[in-house]
Amino acid sequence: IEVGMDDYISKPIKFEALAKALANTPRKFSDSKFRANRIDVNSKVIEPNSNLDLGSKRATEGPVDYNRIIEDMGGDSEFLIVLIDSFLGTYQDDFDQLSEDFSSENHQKLVESAHKLKGSVSVFGETKLFALLERLENCSRNGEDIYQSHSIEEIHSELNSLVEDLNNFVQSTAA
């Protein structure tokens, strides 16, 4: 908390603890109607521990394996919606910081910003974006020449693909 965190949750993470922490975290976008006891996604209220009908095709298309993630979360699909909502509220600021650190050639800050975005992305699996961020973080940590082997444009492109996929998933579950 001393380094700028608003709060923390210890493992194993419980839905109620995460919901409380997210409810107390300042939101960066106005259309989020998250509350500790329920989630309102595009005016569709989802009670905790109910199951969304994802449909096999919708749940496996794109870069994210939603079925696997929901299975890893003990079948709690609403928890995934909460995580997506949180990610969509912060990813742009995180990417902007990463870009700034990349441009300024500040390896220490780049390690931190790549690690932060990588951690956010990791919720959605071992995507290409995750691998790119991990490689950038490790190269920066080791003092390697990141500008020869890394492209902020490629990271941005992969991030945009992930965001599009997440938005499509949220919209499809609200329909």
Coordinates of C-alpha atoms in Angstrom, one line a residue:
I1 CA 0.0 0.0 0.0
E2 CA 3.0 2.3 0.6
V3 CA 3.9 2.2 -3.1
G4 CA 0.6 3.6 -4.3
M5 CA -1.8 0.7 -4.1
D6 CA -5.4 1.5 -3.0
D7 CA -6.0 -1.8 -1.4
Y8 CA -5.0 -5.5 -1.6
I9 CA -6.5 -8.9 -1.4
S10 CA -4.6 -11.9 -0.1
K11 CA -4.8 -15.4 -1.8
P12 CA -6.9 -17.4 -2.0
I13 CA -9.1 -14.7 -3.5
K14 CA -12.8 -14.9 -2.5
F15 CA -15.5 -13.3 -4.7
E16 CA -16.9 -11.3 -1.8
A17 CA -13.5 -9.8 -0.9
L18 CA -12.7 -8.9 -4.5
A19 CA -16.2 -7.4 -5.0
K20 CA -15.7 -5.3 -1.8
A21 CA -12.2 -4.1 -3.0
L22 CA -13.4 -3.3 -6.5
A23 CA -16.5 -1.4 -5.1
N24 CA -14.1 0.8 -3.0
T25 CA -11.7 1.4 -5.9
P26 CA -12.2 4.7 -7.8
R27 CA -13.6 3.9 -11.3
K28 CA -12.1 5.5 -14.4
F29 CA -15.2 5.3 -16.5
S30 CA -18.8 6.3 -15.8
D31 CA -20.8 3.5 -17.3
S32 CA -19.7 0.9 -14.7
K33 CA -22.4 0.1 -12.3
F34 CA -20.5 -2.5 -10.2
R35 CA -21.7 -3.0 -6.7
A36 CA -20.5 -5.5 -4.1
N37 CA -23.6 -7.7 -4.3
R38 CA -24.4 -7.6 -8.0
I39 CA -23.1 -6.5 -11.3
D40 CA -25.0 -4.4 -13.8
V41 CA -23.6 -5.0 -17.3
N42 CA -25.4 -3.0 -20.0
S43 CA -28.5 -2.8 -17.7
K44 CA -28.6 -6.6 -17.2
V45 CA -28.3 -7.4 -13.5
I46 CA -26.3 -10.5 -12.7
E47 CA -26.4 -11.9 -9.2
P48 CA -23.2 -13.4 -7.8
N49 CA -22.9 -17.2 -8.4
S50 CA -25.5 -17.4 -11.1
N51 CA -24.4 -19.0 -14.4
L52 CA -24.3 -17.3 -17.7
D53 CA -25.2 -19.3 -20.8
L54 CA -22.1 -18.7 -22.9
G55 CA -22.8 -21.1 -25.7
S56 CA -19.9 -23.2 -26.9
K57 CA -19.1 -21.2 -30.0
R58 CA -19.1 -17.8 -28.3
A59 CA -17.0 -19.0 -25.4
T60 CA -14.2 -20.5 -27.5
E61 CA -13.8 -17.9 -30.3
G62 CA -11.1 -15.3 -30.2
P63 CA -7.9 -15.0 -28.2
V64 CA -9.4 -15.8 -24.8
D65 CA -10.6 -19.3 -23.7
Y66 CA -13.6 -18.1 -21.6
N67 CA -14.7 -21.7 -20.8
R68 CA -11.3 -22.5 -19.3
I69 CA -11.2 -19.3 -17.3
I70 CA -14.7 -19.8 -15.9
E71 CA -13.9 -23.4 -15.1
D72 CA -10.7 -22.1 -13.3
M73 CA -13.0 -19.7 -11.3
G74 CA -15.1 -22.6 -10.1
G75 CA -17.9 -21.9 -12.6
D76 CA -18.4 -18.3 -11.4
S77 CA -18.9 -16.6 -14.8
E78 CA -20.0 -13.3 -13.1
F79 CA -16.6 -13.0 -11.5
L80 CA -15.1 -13.0 -15.0
I81 CA -17.4 -10.1 -15.9
V82 CA -16.2 -8.2 -12.9
L83 CA -12.5 -8.8 -13.9
I84 CA -13.2 -7.8 -17.5
D85 CA -15.0 -4.6 -16.2
S86 CA -12.0 -3.8 -14.0
F87 CA -9.5 -4.4 -16.8
L88 CA -11.5 -2.3 -19.3
G89 CA -11.5 0.6 -16.8
T90 CA -7.7 0.7 -16.4
Y91 CA -6.0 -0.8 -19.5
Q92 CA -5.6 2.5 -21.4
D93 CA -3.9 4.3 -18.6
D94 CA -1.6 1.2 -18.1
F95 CA -0.7 1.1 -21.8
D96 CA -0.1 4.9 -21.9
Q97 CA 2.3 4.5 -19.0
L98 CA 4.1 1.6 -20.7
S99 CA 4.4 3.7 -23.9
E100 CA 5.8 6.6 -22.0
D101 CA 8.4 4.4 -20.2
F102 CA 9.3 2.7 -23.5
S103 CA 9.8 6.1 -25.2
S104 CA 11.8 7.5 -22.3
E105 CA 14.1 4.4 -22.3
N106 CA 13.7 4.2 -18.5
H107 CA 14.3 0.5 -17.9
Q108 CA 13.3 0.4 -14.3
K109 CA 10.0 2.1 -14.9
L110 CA 9.5 -0.1 -18.0
V111 CA 9.9 -3.2 -15.9
E112 CA 7.2 -2.0 -13.5
S113 CA 4.7 -0.9 -16.2
A114 CA 5.2 -4.0 -18.3
H115 CA 4.8 -6.2 -15.2
K116 CA 1.6 -4.3 -14.2
L117 CA 0.0 -4.6 -17.6
K118 CA 1.2 -8.3 -17.9
G119 CA -0.5 -9.0 -14.6
S120 CA -3.8 -7.5 -15.7
V121 CA -3.6 -9.4 -19.0
S122 CA -2.7 -12.7 -17.3
V123 CA -6.3 -13.1 -16.0
F124 CA -7.3 -13.8 -19.6
G125 CA -4.7 -16.6 -20.2
E126 CA -1.4 -17.1 -21.9
T127 CA -2.1 -14.8 -24.9
K128 CA 0.4 -13.4 -27.4
L129 CA 0.0 -10.1 -25.6
F130 CA 1.0 -11.8 -22.3
A131 CA 4.1 -13.3 -23.9
L132 CA 5.1 -9.9 -25.5
L133 CA 4.8 -8.1 -22.2
E134 CA 6.7 -10.8 -20.3
R135 CA 9.6 -10.7 -22.9
L136 CA 9.7 -6.8 -22.6
E137 CA 9.7 -7.0 -18.8
N138 CA 12.5 -9.6 -18.7
C139 CA 14.6 -7.8 -21.3
S140 CA 14.2 -4.5 -19.5
R141 CA 15.1 -6.1 -16.2
N142 CA 18.2 -7.6 -17.7
G143 CA 19.3 -4.3 -19.3
E144 CA 19.0 -5.7 -22.8
D145 CA 18.4 -3.6 -25.9
I146 CA 14.6 -3.6 -25.9
Y147 CA 14.4 -1.4 -29.0
Q148 CA 15.9 -4.0 -31.3
S149 CA 13.5 -6.8 -30.4
H150 CA 10.3 -5.1 -29.1
S151 CA 7.6 -3.1 -30.8
I152 CA 5.2 -1.0 -28.8
E153 CA 3.0 -1.0 -31.9
E154 CA 2.8 -4.8 -31.8
I155 CA 1.8 -4.7 -28.1
H156 CA -0.8 -2.0 -28.8
S157 CA -2.2 -4.1 -31.7
E158 CA -2.5 -7.2 -29.5
L159 CA -4.0 -5.1 -26.6
N160 CA -6.6 -3.7 -29.0
S161 CA -7.5 -7.2 -30.2
L162 CA -7.9 -8.4 -26.6
V163 CA -10.1 -5.4 -25.7
E164 CA -12.3 -5.9 -28.7
D165 CA -12.7 -9.6 -27.8
L166 CA -13.5 -8.7 -24.2
N167 CA -16.0 -6.1 -25.2
N168 CA -17.7 -8.6 -27.6
F169 CA -17.9 -11.2 -24.8
V170 CA -19.4 -8.8 -22.4
Q171 CA -22.0 -7.6 -25.0
S172 CA -22.8 -11.2 -25.9
T173 CA -23.5 -12.1 -22.3
A174 CA -25.7 -9.1 -21.8
A175 CA -27.9 -9.9 -24.8

